[in-house]
Amino acid sequence: MHNLRINEQRLWDTLMETAEFGKTAKGGIKRLTVSDLDRKVRDWFVARCEEAGCTVTVDDMGNIYAVRPGKDNSLPPIACGSHLDTQPTGGKYDGVLGVLSGLELVRTLNEAGVETQAPIMVVNWTNEEGSRFAPAMLASGVYAGAIDKQEAYALTDKDGLKFGEELERIGYKGDEPCGERQFGAFFEVHIEQGPILEAEDKVIGVVAHAQGQRWYDCTIVGRESHAGSTPMKLRRDALAAAARIILAVQEIALSKAPYGVGTVGVLTIGEPSRNVIPGTVTFTAEFRHPDDSTLEEMDKALREAVAEAAKAQDVEVDLKDIWHYPAVRFDKSCIDAVQSATDHLGYSNREMVSGAGHDACYVNRKAPTSMIFIPCKDGISHNEIESAEFDHCAAGANVLLHAVLAKAGV
Ligand code: HGY
Ligand code: MN
Ligand code: MN
């Protein structure tokens, strides 16, 4: 067993094959959740898992569970997986590497004729990205009981389409109630999406923690008026107020260095016109930090900045909390299984905090969970140039194989 390795080329080929579903001109992937492209890659994944002898079921949030039987199927399966949906400017590895590493693990066990004690399960979580329908990690959040299912179904995208209806339309609203599926443990392989492993020339990140996050929607209402004839002191300029708040997001994050981060990713002006003072502006904001009390301080400072901007520009500002999850500490036995698999395989490594959110962060609330990181080029992700090395993808999948075997027993 100790010499068992995944088939590196076959893993790589599946990554390149699935990258065709939503391929962009720049070599990335745009495969938004519960879109027709998401359906296509899901159909591909289900077919490959069934060919590999797995029993595949789908729950009512569209999560796909592919189970490879073990000697004792009364035991809860040892699971692995991630997500097949991408950002609009997505890359070839974010999420899909974790799902396909699970498929490759099953294929490798089949070829080696290995029968594990506990069953093995490969999972695709719906809408991890939270781009088309916010918040992120939607279906794993419902699974963990952190997000209400009916509220999830009612979420709308920028065209007013509802998540629940889109899930039904692509044929992936299953019967199994989301939340019932038992896991003996869960491991997620993922690119780091940051620069640390590459900078330190390390192959594996043994992930022990993940940052807490707070997401906001901000709406500012001022008054449209003439850009030429309205004196500066009589303006109620919604965009000038937004600019003050956006700069405050930057300053608050920088004040909590080295871990604090803050981002404004979407901004819309109600009825933009070059010679009209903007009357309504909406934008998103988010903070992240590995320490919950620091995240609270960042939240407080933002609210103070909002009050100041509202006063300075004589506008109404509504700052809505749309999502908050506290910092995550993964399960020690799973972290140890990843560490010993990594040591056994001889990969350079270091312990890490995940800057990004992942489905594993929610699954960790219901089952022993941890993550395995590999480097990505220049730490770039959520970008079509996202890139990872053949050997590193193989290393992540090999560590997954041996961590899962350690938990499943043979
Ligand atoms: O935003 C995140 O952390 C994740 O990539 N959806
Ligand atoms: Mn991801
Ligand atoms: Mn992502």
mmCIF file of N, CA and C and ligand atoms in Angstrom, residues 83 87 94 128-130 136-137 190 193 213 215 286 288 323 325 355-358 382, ligand 1:
data_model
loop_
_atom_site.group_PDB
_atom_site.id
_atom_site.type_symbol
_atom_site.label_atom_id
_atom_site.label_comp_id
_atom_site.label_asym_id
_atom_site.label_seq_id
_atom_site.Cartn_x
_atom_site.Cartn_y
_atom_site.Cartn_z
ATOM 1 N N HIS A 83 -15.203 21.601 -5.549
ATOM 2 C CA HIS A 83 -16.313 22.193 -6.328
ATOM 3 C C HIS A 83 -15.948 22.310 -7.796
ATOM 4 N N GLN A 87 -15.258 30.972 -10.956
ATOM 5 C CA GLN A 87 -15.473 32.417 -11.030
ATOM 6 C C GLN A 87 -15.683 32.790 -12.511
ATOM 7 N N ASP A 94 -8.781 25.762 -9.527
ATOM 8 C CA ASP A 94 -9.574 26.138 -8.349
ATOM 9 C C ASP A 94 -10.825 25.264 -8.273
ATOM 10 N N GLU A 128 -19.684 26.817 -4.738
ATOM 11 C CA GLU A 128 -18.677 27.198 -3.735
ATOM 12 C C GLU A 128 -18.305 28.667 -3.941
ATOM 13 N N GLU A 129 -18.279 29.125 -5.201
ATOM 14 C CA GLU A 129 -17.671 30.432 -5.479
ATOM 15 C C GLU A 129 -18.495 31.618 -4.965
ATOM 16 N N GLY A 130 -19.807 31.516 -4.922
ATOM 17 C CA GLY A 130 -20.608 32.630 -4.427
ATOM 18 C C GLY A 130 -20.553 33.838 -5.328
ATOM 19 N N ALA A 136 -20.702 32.688 -0.738
ATOM 20 C CA ALA A 136 -19.901 31.552 -1.198
ATOM 21 C C ALA A 136 -20.196 30.329 -0.332
ATOM 22 N N MET A 137 -19.724 29.171 -0.792
ATOM 23 C CA MET A 137 -19.877 27.907 -0.077
ATOM 24 C C MET A 137 -21.342 27.692 0.300
ATOM 25 N N HIS A 190 -6.597 21.483 -2.743
ATOM 26 C CA HIS A 190 -6.886 22.770 -3.400
ATOM 27 C C HIS A 190 -5.587 23.510 -3.687
ATOM 28 N N GLN A 193 -3.837 29.388 -3.809
ATOM 29 C CA GLN A 193 -4.424 30.667 -4.258
ATOM 30 C C GLN A 193 -3.688 31.852 -3.617
ATOM 31 N N GLN A 213 -14.490 35.323 7.788
ATOM 32 C CA GLN A 213 -14.858 36.269 6.742
ATOM 33 C C GLN A 213 -16.126 37.035 7.129
ATOM 34 N N TRP A 215 -18.887 39.450 4.809
ATOM 35 C CA TRP A 215 -19.253 40.013 3.495
ATOM 36 C C TRP A 215 -20.385 41.030 3.691
ATOM 37 N N GLU A 286 -15.749 43.084 1.583
ATOM 38 C CA GLU A 286 -15.507 41.932 2.458
ATOM 39 C C GLU A 286 -14.205 42.121 3.222
ATOM 40 N N ARG A 288 -11.389 39.741 5.798
ATOM 41 C CA ARG A 288 -11.019 38.404 6.276
ATOM 42 C C ARG A 288 -9.840 38.541 7.256
ATOM 43 N N TRP A 323 -23.023 38.006 5.129
ATOM 44 C CA TRP A 323 -22.461 36.683 5.432
ATOM 45 C C TRP A 323 -21.335 36.839 6.434
ATOM 46 N N TYR A 325 -18.646 34.117 8.626
ATOM 47 C CA TYR A 325 -18.311 32.867 9.318
ATOM 48 C C TYR A 325 -16.973 33.042 10.030
ATOM 49 N N GLY A 355 -6.266 31.471 3.282
ATOM 50 C CA GLY A 355 -6.801 32.829 3.097
ATOM 51 C C GLY A 355 -8.168 32.774 2.451
ATOM 52 N N ALA A 356 -8.345 31.754 1.580
ATOM 53 C CA ALA A 356 -9.634 31.615 0.889
ATOM 54 C C ALA A 356 -10.580 30.778 1.736
ATOM 55 N N GLY A 357 -11.869 30.937 1.452
ATOM 56 C CA GLY A 357 -12.866 30.058 2.066
ATOM 57 C C GLY A 357 -12.976 28.806 1.208
ATOM 58 N N HIS A 358 -13.370 27.714 1.822
ATOM 59 C CA HIS A 358 -13.541 26.452 1.076
ATOM 60 C C HIS A 358 -14.703 25.672 1.670
ATOM 61 N N HIS A 382 -8.456 32.927 -9.242
ATOM 62 C CA HIS A 382 -9.603 33.785 -9.614
ATOM 63 C C HIS A 382 -9.158 34.695 -10.760
HETATM 64 O O1 HGY B 1 -13.997 33.619 -1.770
HETATM 65 C C1 HGY B 1 -13.461 32.562 -1.460
HETATM 66 O O2 HGY B 1 -12.708 32.486 -0.518
HETATM 67 C C2 HGY B 1 -13.698 31.321 -2.266
HETATM 68 O O3 HGY B 1 -12.721 31.259 -3.274
HETATM 69 N N1 HGY B 1 -15.000 31.277 -2.864
#
